[in-house]
Short mmCIF file of C-alpha atoms and ligand atoms in Angstrom, two decimals:
data_model
loop_
_atom_site.label_atom_id
_atom_site.label_comp_id
_atom_site.label_asym_id
_atom_site.label_seq_id
_atom_site.Cartn_x
_atom_site.Cartn_y
_atom_site.Cartn_z
CA UNK S 1 49.67 -15.73 19.41
CA UNK S 2 49.57 -15.05 23.23
CA UNK S 3 47.26 -12.68 24.98
CA UNK S 4 48.82 -9.36 25.98
CA UNK S 5 48.03 -9.81 29.74
CA UNK S 6 50.58 -12.63 29.90
CA UNK S 7 53.23 -10.52 28.10
CA UNK S 8 56.12 -9.75 30.44
CA UNK S 9 58.21 -8.35 27.60
CA UNK S 10 59.31 -4.96 27.74
CA UNK S 11 57.14 -3.25 24.94
CA UNK S 12 60.19 -1.28 23.71
CA UNK S 13 61.80 -4.53 22.77
CA UNK S 14 59.02 -5.19 20.47
CA UNK S 15 59.58 -1.87 18.83
CA UNK S 16 61.94 -3.22 16.16
CA UNK S 17 62.68 -2.19 12.48
CA UNK S 18 63.79 -5.58 11.32
CA UNK S 19 61.12 -6.45 8.67
CA UNK S 20 61.30 -10.13 9.50
CA UNK S 21 60.23 -9.43 13.02
CA UNK S 22 57.18 -7.01 11.77
CA UNK S 23 56.13 -9.81 9.43
CA UNK S 24 56.05 -11.99 12.59
CA UNK S 25 54.06 -9.42 14.50
CA UNK S 26 51.31 -8.77 12.03
CA UNK S 27 48.55 -11.40 12.34
CA UNK S 28 47.39 -12.44 8.89
CA UNK S 29 45.46 -15.64 9.25
CA UNK S 30 43.45 -14.69 12.39
CA UNK S 31 40.39 -16.34 12.07
CA UNK S 32 41.14 -19.73 10.57
CA UNK S 33 38.00 -21.54 9.49
CA UNK S 34 39.23 -25.23 9.34
CA UNK S 35 36.85 -26.46 6.57
CA UNK S 36 38.45 -29.99 6.77
CA UNK S 37 39.17 -32.22 9.81
CA UNK S 38 42.45 -33.03 8.51
CA UNK S 39 45.46 -30.17 8.09
CA UNK S 40 48.47 -29.88 6.28
CA UNK S 41 49.30 -27.16 9.01
CA UNK S 42 50.42 -24.64 6.26
CA UNK S 43 49.50 -21.59 7.93
CA UNK S 44 50.65 -20.81 11.41
CA UNK S 45 47.99 -19.74 13.75
CA UNK S 46 47.84 -16.11 14.83
CA UNK S 47 44.68 -15.56 17.05
CA UNK S 48 45.07 -15.22 20.77
CA UNK S 49 45.48 -18.06 23.35
CA UNK S 50 46.15 -17.85 27.00
CA UNK S 51 49.90 -19.04 28.16
CA UNK S 52 47.96 -21.89 30.02
CA UNK S 53 46.31 -23.19 26.73
CA UNK S 54 49.57 -23.03 25.03
CA UNK S 55 51.19 -25.17 27.47
CA UNK S 56 48.46 -27.48 28.07
CA UNK S 57 47.43 -27.94 24.38
CA UNK S 58 51.22 -28.80 23.64
CA UNK S 59 51.48 -31.25 26.66
CA UNK S 60 48.32 -33.12 25.37
CA UNK S 61 49.69 -33.40 21.94
CA UNK S 62 52.86 -34.71 23.21
CA UNK S 63 51.25 -37.48 24.93
CA UNK S 64 49.69 -38.36 21.71
CA UNK S 65 52.81 -38.39 19.79
CA UNK S 66 55.05 -40.04 22.51
CA UNK S 67 52.25 -42.78 22.69
CA UNK S 68 52.68 -43.15 18.99
CA UNK S 69 56.31 -43.65 19.13
CA UNK S 70 55.78 -45.99 21.93
CA UNK S 71 53.83 -47.78 19.51
CA UNK S 72 56.60 -48.01 16.96
CA UNK S 73 59.20 -48.81 19.41
CA UNK S 74 56.77 -52.00 20.25
CA UNK S 75 56.45 -53.05 16.80
CA UNK S 76 52.80 -52.77 16.92
CA UNK S 77 51.24 -53.08 13.31
CA UNK S 78 49.31 -50.17 12.05
CA UNK S 79 46.04 -51.62 12.91
CA UNK S 80 47.16 -52.47 16.62
CA UNK S 81 48.49 -48.76 16.67
CA UNK S 82 45.02 -47.35 15.51
CA UNK S 83 43.19 -49.56 17.82
CA UNK S 84 45.69 -48.69 20.83
CA UNK S 85 45.41 -44.93 19.74
CA UNK S 86 41.79 -44.68 19.72
CA UNK S 87 40.98 -43.97 23.25
CA UNK S 88 44.04 -41.95 23.78
CA UNK S 89 43.26 -39.54 20.93
CA UNK S 90 39.69 -39.35 21.98
CA UNK S 91 41.18 -38.34 25.51
CA UNK S 92 43.66 -35.74 24.24
CA UNK S 93 43.12 -34.55 20.75
CA UNK S 94 39.82 -35.51 19.46
CA UNK S 95 38.80 -34.50 16.12
CA UNK S 96 35.10 -34.60 15.10
CA UNK S 97 34.29 -34.97 11.38
CA UNK S 98 32.26 -32.37 9.53
CA UNK S 99 29.23 -34.80 9.16
CA UNK S 100 29.22 -35.34 13.10
CA UNK S 101 27.27 -32.12 13.69
CA UNK S 102 29.24 -31.68 16.81
CA UNK S 103 29.38 -28.03 18.31
CA UNK S 104 33.02 -28.61 19.27
CA UNK S 105 34.60 -28.84 15.66
CA UNK S 106 36.00 -25.48 15.69
CA UNK S 107 37.55 -25.69 19.15
CA UNK S 108 39.03 -29.08 18.41
CA UNK S 109 40.44 -28.21 15.38
CA UNK S 110 42.17 -25.17 16.74
CA UNK S 111 43.62 -26.93 19.54
CA UNK S 112 45.07 -29.52 17.04
CA UNK S 113 46.22 -26.57 15.01
CA UNK S 114 47.97 -24.75 17.86
CA UNK S 115 49.49 -27.51 19.51
CA UNK S 116 51.09 -28.94 16.29
CA UNK S 117 52.75 -25.33 15.59
CA UNK S 118 53.75 -25.33 19.23
CA UNK S 119 55.54 -28.54 19.10
CA UNK S 120 57.01 -27.69 15.76
CA UNK S 121 58.84 -24.82 17.48
CA UNK S 122 59.87 -27.39 20.38
CA UNK S 123 61.21 -30.09 18.08
CA UNK S 124 62.75 -28.09 15.09
CA UNK S 125 66.14 -27.48 16.96
CA UNK S 126 67.94 -30.52 16.24
CA UNK S 127 67.89 -33.24 13.24
CA UNK S 128 67.03 -36.00 15.52
CA UNK S 129 64.13 -34.32 16.85
CA UNK S 130 62.73 -33.09 13.53
CA UNK S 131 63.24 -36.59 12.15
CA UNK S 132 61.29 -37.94 15.02
CA UNK S 133 58.60 -35.06 15.12
CA UNK S 134 58.19 -35.86 11.37
CA UNK S 135 57.71 -39.59 11.81
CA UNK S 136 55.23 -39.46 14.57
CA UNK S 137 53.07 -36.51 13.08
CA UNK S 138 52.77 -38.34 9.81
CA UNK S 139 51.59 -41.65 11.73
CA UNK S 140 48.99 -39.37 13.54
CA UNK S 141 47.76 -38.05 10.19
CA UNK S 142 47.56 -41.15 8.63
CA UNK S 143 45.70 -42.60 11.59
CA UNK S 144 43.33 -39.86 11.22
CA UNK S 145 42.95 -40.00 7.49
CA UNK S 146 42.17 -43.66 7.77
CA UNK S 147 39.22 -42.65 9.76
CA UNK S 148 37.98 -40.04 7.82
CA UNK S 149 34.99 -40.65 5.62
CA UNK S 150 35.72 -41.16 1.91
CA UNK S 151 34.14 -38.00 0.84
CA UNK S 152 35.74 -35.41 3.40
CA UNK S 153 39.07 -37.31 2.58
CA UNK S 154 38.36 -36.76 -0.93
CA UNK S 155 37.49 -32.87 -0.29
CA UNK S 156 40.62 -32.45 1.65
CA UNK S 157 42.71 -34.32 -0.95
CA UNK S 158 41.11 -31.78 -3.77
CA UNK S 159 41.86 -28.78 -1.62
CA UNK S 160 45.41 -29.44 -1.68
CA UNK S 161 47.53 -27.93 -4.52
CA UNK S 162 49.37 -31.00 -5.60
CA UNK S 163 50.42 -29.68 -9.15
CA UNK S 164 53.29 -31.92 -9.19
CA UNK S 165 50.78 -34.92 -9.70
CA UNK S 166 51.33 -35.83 -13.20
CA UNK S 167 48.58 -37.90 -14.90
CA UNK S 168 49.82 -41.02 -16.79
CA UNK S 169 48.85 -41.05 -20.33
CA UNK S 170 46.78 -43.65 -22.02
CA UNK S 171 49.80 -44.41 -24.35
CA UNK S 172 52.03 -44.99 -21.23
CA UNK S 173 49.36 -47.05 -19.57
CA UNK S 174 49.05 -49.29 -22.48
CA UNK S 175 52.96 -49.51 -23.00
CA UNK S 176 53.63 -50.44 -19.26
CA UNK S 177 50.25 -52.53 -18.83
CA UNK S 178 51.80 -55.46 -17.65
CA UNK S 179 54.25 -53.88 -14.99
CA UNK S 180 50.84 -51.70 -13.69
CA UNK S 181 48.81 -54.93 -13.54
CA UNK S 182 51.44 -56.64 -11.28
CA UNK S 183 51.38 -53.79 -8.80
CA UNK S 184 47.32 -53.02 -9.11
CA UNK S 185 46.77 -56.53 -7.28
CA UNK S 186 44.27 -59.23 -8.06
CA UNK S 187 41.11 -56.95 -7.92
CA UNK S 188 40.97 -54.43 -10.34
CA UNK S 189 40.11 -54.98 -14.04
CA UNK S 190 42.03 -53.66 -17.08
CA UNK S 191 44.87 -51.09 -15.94
CA UNK S 192 43.46 -48.96 -18.84
CA UNK S 193 40.19 -48.38 -16.94
CA UNK S 194 41.94 -46.69 -13.97
CA UNK S 195 43.59 -43.46 -13.67
CA UNK S 196 47.33 -43.62 -12.76
CA UNK S 197 49.54 -40.86 -11.48
CA UNK S 198 53.30 -40.66 -11.65
CA UNK S 199 55.37 -38.99 -8.96
CA UNK S 200 58.77 -38.90 -7.94
CA UNK S 201 59.46 -42.17 -6.04
CA UNK S 202 60.36 -40.69 -2.63
CA UNK S 203 57.14 -38.95 -2.23
CA UNK S 204 55.47 -42.39 -1.72
CA UNK S 205 58.17 -44.67 0.35
CA UNK S 206 55.33 -46.87 1.98
CA UNK S 207 54.04 -47.65 -1.25
CA UNK S 208 57.30 -48.31 -2.82
CA UNK S 209 58.16 -50.37 0.20
CA UNK S 210 54.91 -52.60 -0.13
CA UNK S 211 55.45 -53.17 -3.75
CA UNK S 212 52.32 -51.24 -4.52
CA UNK S 213 53.77 -48.80 -7.06
CA UNK S 214 55.60 -49.47 -10.51
CA UNK S 215 59.10 -47.91 -10.57
CA UNK S 216 60.58 -46.42 -13.70
CA UNK S 217 63.22 -43.81 -14.25
CA UNK S 218 62.76 -42.24 -10.79
CA UNK S 219 59.10 -42.33 -10.94
CA UNK S 220 56.62 -44.45 -9.12
CA UNK S 221 53.38 -45.02 -10.97
CA UNK S 222 50.50 -45.12 -8.50
CA UNK S 223 46.86 -45.83 -8.93
CA UNK S 224 44.31 -43.39 -8.26
CA UNK S 225 42.88 -45.46 -5.22
CA UNK S 226 46.17 -44.87 -3.58
CA UNK S 227 46.13 -41.23 -4.14
CA UNK S 228 45.89 -40.69 -0.27
CA UNK S 229 49.35 -42.25 0.35
CA UNK S 230 50.39 -39.64 -2.08
CA UNK S 231 48.87 -36.89 0.16
CA UNK S 232 50.40 -38.61 3.27
CA UNK S 233 54.11 -38.38 1.38
CA UNK S 234 53.24 -34.81 0.83
CA UNK S 235 52.26 -34.10 4.16
CA UNK S 236 55.98 -35.48 5.48
CA UNK S 237 57.84 -33.81 2.80
CA UNK S 238 56.16 -30.25 3.47
CA UNK S 239 56.75 -30.92 7.15
CA UNK S 240 60.27 -31.84 6.80
CA UNK S 241 60.74 -28.76 4.92
CA UNK S 242 58.87 -26.44 7.34
CA UNK S 243 60.71 -27.58 10.15
CA UNK S 244 64.20 -26.64 8.79
CA UNK S 245 62.52 -23.09 8.28
CA UNK S 246 61.29 -23.11 11.70
CA UNK S 247 64.86 -24.26 12.85
CA UNK S 248 66.16 -20.99 11.27
CA UNK S 249 63.66 -18.89 12.81
CA UNK S 250 64.19 -20.28 16.39
CA UNK S 251 66.99 -17.76 17.60
CA UNK S 252 64.65 -15.13 17.27
CA UNK S 253 62.47 -16.79 20.01
CA UNK S 254 65.26 -16.30 22.42
CA UNK S 255 64.07 -13.16 23.51
CA UNK S 256 60.60 -14.32 24.73
CA UNK S 257 60.94 -15.42 28.30
CA UNK S 258 57.63 -16.88 28.43
CA UNK S 259 57.93 -19.45 25.51
CA UNK S 260 61.58 -20.43 25.48
CA UNK S 261 61.32 -22.47 29.11
CA UNK S 262 58.18 -24.02 27.96
CA UNK S 263 59.60 -25.15 24.53
CA UNK S 264 62.88 -26.25 26.21
CA UNK S 265 60.85 -28.48 28.80
CA UNK S 266 58.66 -29.87 25.92
CA UNK S 267 61.66 -30.79 23.77
CA UNK S 268 63.08 -32.59 26.88
CA UNK S 269 60.18 -34.64 27.55
CA UNK S 270 59.82 -36.06 23.97
CA UNK S 271 62.21 -38.61 25.71
CA UNK S 272 59.66 -39.62 28.31
CA UNK S 273 56.71 -37.27 28.61
CA UNK S 274 56.34 -35.74 31.82
CA UNK S 275 52.97 -36.29 33.44
CA UNK S 276 52.39 -34.02 36.65
CA UNK S 277 51.07 -36.64 39.10
CA UNK S 278 47.78 -35.20 40.53
CA UNK S 279 47.21 -35.48 44.22
CA UNK S 280 43.58 -36.72 43.69
CA UNK S 281 44.92 -39.56 41.46
CA UNK S 282 47.05 -40.99 44.57
CA UNK S 283 46.23 -44.21 46.43
CA UNK S 284 44.23 -46.72 44.94
CA UNK S 285 41.03 -47.34 46.65
CA UNK S 286 40.95 -50.05 49.15
CA UNK S 287 45.11 -49.79 49.63
CA UNK S 288 46.39 -49.96 53.04
CA UNK S 289 49.01 -47.31 52.71
CA UNK S 290 50.91 -47.26 56.33
CA UNK S 291 54.54 -47.49 57.38
CA UNK S 292 54.04 -51.16 58.35
CA UNK S 293 52.48 -52.20 54.93
CA UNK S 294 55.33 -50.59 52.75
CA UNK S 295 57.36 -53.93 52.54
CA UNK S 296 54.21 -55.60 51.36
CA UNK S 297 53.13 -53.01 48.76
CA UNK S 298 56.76 -53.02 47.69
CA UNK S 299 56.06 -55.71 45.10
CA UNK S 300 54.06 -53.22 43.32
CA UNK S 301 56.89 -50.86 42.81
CA UNK S 302 58.97 -50.17 39.70
CA UNK S 303 62.56 -50.74 39.58
CA UNK S 304 63.81 -47.44 40.56
CA UNK S 305 61.78 -47.79 43.89
CA UNK S 306 62.17 -51.31 44.51
CA UNK S 307 65.82 -50.77 44.44
CA UNK S 308 65.63 -47.73 46.94
CA UNK S 309 63.46 -49.96 48.87
CA UNK S 310 65.90 -52.69 49.19
CA UNK S 311 68.87 -50.66 49.72
CA UNK S 312 67.08 -49.04 52.64
CA UNK S 313 66.39 -52.42 53.97
CA UNK S 314 69.96 -53.53 53.64
CA UNK S 315 71.70 -50.85 54.80
CA UNK S 316 69.30 -48.90 57.04
CA UNK S 317 70.20 -45.78 55.43
CA UNK S 318 69.77 -43.95 52.12
CA UNK S 319 71.63 -40.78 51.02
CA UNK S 320 70.02 -37.58 50.43
CA UNK S 321 68.76 -37.74 46.85
CA UNK S 322 67.72 -41.41 47.51
CA UNK S 323 65.55 -40.15 50.50
CA UNK S 324 64.23 -37.43 48.47
CA UNK S 325 63.30 -39.36 45.53
CA UNK S 326 61.75 -42.24 47.71
CA UNK S 327 59.65 -40.01 50.18
CA UNK S 328 58.28 -38.13 47.31
CA UNK S 329 57.13 -41.42 45.83
CA UNK S 330 55.68 -42.63 49.02
CA UNK S 331 53.80 -39.34 49.43
CA UNK S 332 52.51 -40.08 45.90
CA UNK S 333 50.98 -43.46 46.66
CA UNK S 334 49.21 -41.78 49.60
CA UNK S 335 51.41 -42.31 52.56
CA UNK S 336 50.65 -39.51 54.97
CA UNK S 337 53.36 -37.44 56.75
CA UNK S 338 52.88 -39.07 60.19
CA UNK S 339 53.22 -42.67 58.53
CA UNK S 340 56.10 -41.33 56.41
CA UNK S 341 57.92 -40.14 59.38
CA UNK S 342 57.54 -43.58 61.21
CA UNK S 343 58.64 -45.49 57.99
CA UNK S 344 61.88 -43.53 57.83
CA UNK S 345 62.39 -43.70 61.82
CA UNK S 346 62.07 -47.33 61.70
CA UNK S 347 63.98 -47.87 58.53
CA UNK S 348 66.98 -45.97 59.88
CA UNK S 349 67.26 -48.54 62.78
CA UNK S 350 70.76 -47.85 63.47
CA UNK S 351 70.50 -44.22 64.47
CA UNK S 352 69.28 -42.78 67.71
CA UNK S 353 65.91 -40.97 68.11
CA UNK S 354 68.14 -37.65 68.68
CA UNK S 355 70.15 -37.98 65.38
CA UNK S 356 67.02 -38.80 63.50
CA UNK S 357 65.21 -35.78 64.68
CA UNK S 358 68.19 -33.51 64.07
CA UNK S 359 69.20 -34.75 60.77
CA UNK S 360 66.17 -36.08 58.89
CA UNK S 361 62.89 -35.23 60.37
CA UNK S 362 62.64 -31.60 59.05
CA UNK S 363 63.54 -32.77 55.29
CA UNK S 364 60.74 -35.19 55.35
CA UNK S 365 58.22 -32.45 56.70
CA UNK S 366 59.77 -30.35 54.44
CA UNK S 367 58.76 -32.41 51.49
CA UNK S 368 55.09 -32.86 52.80
CA UNK S 369 54.83 -28.78 52.96
CA UNK S 370 54.65 -29.00 56.73
CA UNK S 371 57.51 -26.48 57.35
CA UNK S 372 59.34 -24.27 55.07
CA UNK S 373 58.30 -20.99 53.68
CA UNK S 374 54.66 -19.96 52.93
CA UNK S 375 55.02 -21.17 49.31
CA UNK S 376 56.05 -24.53 50.29
CA UNK S 377 53.21 -24.85 52.77
CA UNK S 378 50.52 -23.48 50.55
CA UNK S 379 51.64 -25.88 47.53
CA UNK S 380 51.65 -28.63 49.94
CA UNK S 381 55.48 -29.50 49.52
CA UNK S 382 57.11 -31.08 46.44
CA UNK S 383 55.50 -33.35 43.76
CA UNK S 384 56.69 -36.91 43.18
CA UNK S 385 59.13 -36.99 40.37
CA UNK S 386 58.48 -38.33 36.97
CA UNK S 387 60.42 -40.77 35.12
CA UNK S 388 61.71 -37.97 32.86
CA UNK S 389 63.08 -36.21 35.99
CA UNK S 390 64.60 -39.11 37.35
CA UNK S 391 66.30 -40.31 34.12
CA UNK S 392 67.41 -36.74 33.24
CA UNK S 393 68.54 -35.15 36.60
CA UNK S 394 71.16 -35.98 39.36
CA UNK S 395 72.69 -39.22 38.08
CA UNK S 396 73.52 -41.31 41.07
CA UNK S 397 77.19 -41.52 42.17
CA UNK S 398 78.90 -44.09 44.14
CA UNK S 399 76.92 -45.33 47.27
CA UNK S 400 73.79 -43.61 46.02
CA UNK S 401 70.75 -45.57 45.39
CA UNK S 402 68.47 -43.08 43.56
CA UNK S 403 68.06 -42.76 39.67
CA UNK S 404 66.44 -45.04 37.02
CA UNK S 405 68.16 -48.57 37.13
CA UNK S 406 67.27 -49.02 33.57
CA UNK S 407 69.60 -46.05 32.75
CA UNK S 408 72.24 -46.01 35.62
CA UNK S 409 72.78 -49.58 36.10
CA UNK S 410 74.97 -51.90 34.14
CA UNK S 411 73.07 -54.88 32.63
CA UNK S 412 74.57 -57.20 35.13
CA UNK S 413 73.32 -55.31 38.25
CA UNK S 414 70.11 -54.60 36.31
CA UNK S 415 69.43 -58.36 35.87
CA UNK S 416 70.02 -59.16 39.41
CA UNK S 417 67.54 -56.48 40.21
CA UNK S 418 64.97 -57.47 37.97
CA UNK S 419 65.35 -61.51 38.62
CA UNK S 420 64.69 -60.24 42.34
CA UNK S 421 61.19 -58.58 40.95
CA UNK S 422 60.47 -61.98 39.41
CA UNK S 423 61.63 -61.21 35.94
CA UNK S 424 63.73 -64.21 34.66
CA UNK S 425 62.48 -64.46 31.30
CA UNK S 426 65.39 -64.64 28.73
CA UNK S 427 63.61 -62.61 25.93
CA UNK S 428 62.16 -60.06 28.32
CA UNK S 429 65.76 -59.34 29.40
CA UNK S 430 67.03 -59.49 26.20
CA UNK S 431 64.24 -56.86 25.20
CA UNK S 432 65.30 -54.65 27.99
CA UNK S 433 68.93 -54.80 27.19
CA UNK S 434 67.88 -53.65 23.65
CA UNK S 435 65.77 -50.90 24.92
CA UNK S 436 68.43 -49.50 27.14
CA UNK S 437 71.05 -49.73 24.15
CA UNK S 438 68.56 -47.51 22.24
CA UNK S 439 68.19 -45.46 25.47
CA UNK S 440 64.52 -46.26 25.53
CA UNK S 441 64.63 -46.62 29.27
CA UNK S 442 61.02 -46.15 29.94
CA UNK S 443 60.23 -48.71 27.23
CA UNK S 444 62.20 -51.17 29.21
CA UNK S 445 60.41 -50.51 32.34
CA UNK S 446 57.03 -50.66 30.37
CA UNK S 447 58.07 -54.24 28.92
CA UNK S 448 58.86 -55.47 32.48
CA UNK S 449 55.53 -54.05 33.84
CA UNK S 450 53.80 -55.78 30.99
CA UNK S 451 55.60 -59.09 31.64
CA UNK S 452 54.94 -58.91 35.35
CA UNK S 453 51.01 -58.13 34.93
CA UNK S 454 50.47 -60.07 31.72
CA UNK S 455 47.65 -62.38 32.85
CA UNK S 456 45.83 -59.54 34.59
CA UNK S 457 46.43 -57.24 31.74
CA UNK S 458 44.71 -59.88 29.44
CA UNK S 459 41.75 -60.30 32.02
CA UNK S 460 41.36 -56.52 32.38
CA UNK S 461 41.22 -56.11 28.62
CA UNK S 462 39.00 -59.25 27.97
CA UNK S 463 36.71 -57.74 30.43
CA UNK S 464 36.62 -54.53 28.91
CA UNK S 465 37.84 -52.59 32.26
CA UNK S 466 41.15 -51.17 30.65
CA UNK S 467 40.52 -47.45 30.38
CA UNK S 468 42.39 -44.97 28.13
CA UNK S 469 44.71 -44.17 31.21
CA UNK S 470 45.36 -48.06 31.69
CA UNK S 471 46.54 -48.20 28.19
CA UNK S 472 49.00 -45.53 28.07
CA UNK S 473 52.71 -46.09 28.25
CA UNK S 474 53.79 -45.54 31.86
CA UNK S 475 55.97 -42.53 32.44
CA UNK S 476 55.57 -42.02 36.02
CA UNK S 477 56.65 -44.17 39.08
CA UNK S 478 53.64 -43.69 40.92
CA UNK S 479 51.45 -44.28 37.88
CA UNK S 480 53.38 -47.73 37.83
CA UNK S 481 52.70 -48.34 41.38
CA UNK S 482 48.97 -47.63 41.01
CA UNK S 483 48.42 -49.58 37.93
CA UNK S 484 50.15 -52.51 39.25
CA UNK S 485 48.08 -52.44 42.51
CA UNK S 486 44.86 -52.11 40.82
CA UNK S 487 45.71 -54.93 38.22
CA UNK S 488 46.90 -57.42 41.00
CA UNK S 489 43.92 -56.79 42.79
CA UNK S 490 41.39 -57.11 40.18
CA UNK S 491 38.22 -58.91 41.40
CA UNK S 492 39.49 -59.22 44.83
CA UNK S 493 38.19 -55.94 46.00
CA UNK S 494 35.18 -54.73 44.66
CA UNK S 495 35.98 -51.04 45.57
CA UNK S 496 39.17 -51.45 43.53
CA UNK S 497 38.44 -49.35 40.48
CA UNK S 498 40.12 -48.45 37.34
CA UNK S 499 40.24 -44.92 37.05
CA UNK S 500 40.15 -43.34 33.60
FE1 SF4 F 1 61.13 -45.92 37.61
FE2 SF4 F 1 60.38 -44.51 35.39
FE3 SF4 F 1 62.89 -45.76 35.38
FE4 SF4 F 1 60.63 -47.13 35.44
S1 SF4 F 1 61.39 -45.92 33.93
S2 SF4 F 1 62.47 -47.51 36.81
S3 SF4 F 1 59.32 -45.82 36.91
S4 SF4 F 1 62.21 -43.91 36.67
#
């Protein structure tokens, strides 16, 4: 699947006699043709892609799946979810229809195909990951199916080998006509005029739940017009089965030192997708990012950084990881090195210039890539931490102020912090508590963001200036800051723009 030039595995290790490995080494489906927009992903891809594509495509799909999961955490209806996902799918995983005449169809479908299989590898290792992956992939399949034209959808359904789909005989239709009519709804004329299928009830749980199927002896009787629900059910069933098979094959991947780290990273990111924060998307236009203005800007900080800022002001000191987390954040919002040094120097007001220079100055410069080895300088130092990193690495100990308050504070301390940020609404605090109990820390943070910026978000939406980025769930403290700043300054500064 990956080009040989990226292969760092000793070729001798590939020369194996194990028939299962030979099976994996022989590409059998090299040139997938993708006749349909929808895909059941029955055949693994085997054509060459670069390792960069491997990683980027997986990250793009992960953004989509994480956003779908966020929609379900927020109890969005299917229609709200579809509307919310439209720009996100457009951006990360666009799929044109056959009738669109797009020249990108093959490219888009290839990316869709590969990214599905890469995440299948990443998310098959535990039952919990498999369950969540199946759920969000099914949501994605359903949304896409709903946007497919009826004819393309019918062609796709016809291409599937649904041999277990049993047609209900005329005798049976007559026998259960009253029951069938009761689930057919008001429309639809005599039950006998319509084709009906019967399937095991657990293949169509959504129809059963919505009482749109008649149940008898373990079978669900489904009208032909609901056939696509059967297809969606089949998608789920096959994916569950495939994921279990993938889980059994996983140990064989251990020998691949290119893929295993990427896959481990991806599966960790299913908690909160990591987003690398780009230097080009740092300071919002028009913002005065100076040491003297940080107190003022701190009203746009997420809880993690607000807590660090308050702790610094209270104690005139922060311990190592707190300084690191906060310096990186400040660098990410666009504070330059000189200003950052002023910020820390004035912040550590109880120590002498000499102590500051000896113990702290070097570290700040190192973070900015001003000192250190060649690679540190070339790369411009470290990148700001994402939520995923803050949530999962280096939990704070006693006297330390870094970490994520939603994860690392008890509810009492978190409530005090949030009240200090202007959140006293009981239902919001209750929601935060529930999010945290379910370990959805970034959702709690987004809930708070949406509460604090409710009016501005409404305005931005009403005026059509919310871009795809503005609609995505926040997974990075710097994105929180930037979005907050831009929203709170809507209309005040003509240079302040929503960047997509
Ligand atoms: Fe900070 Fe992310 Fe936690 Fe929000 S979820 S407080 S941005 S680490």
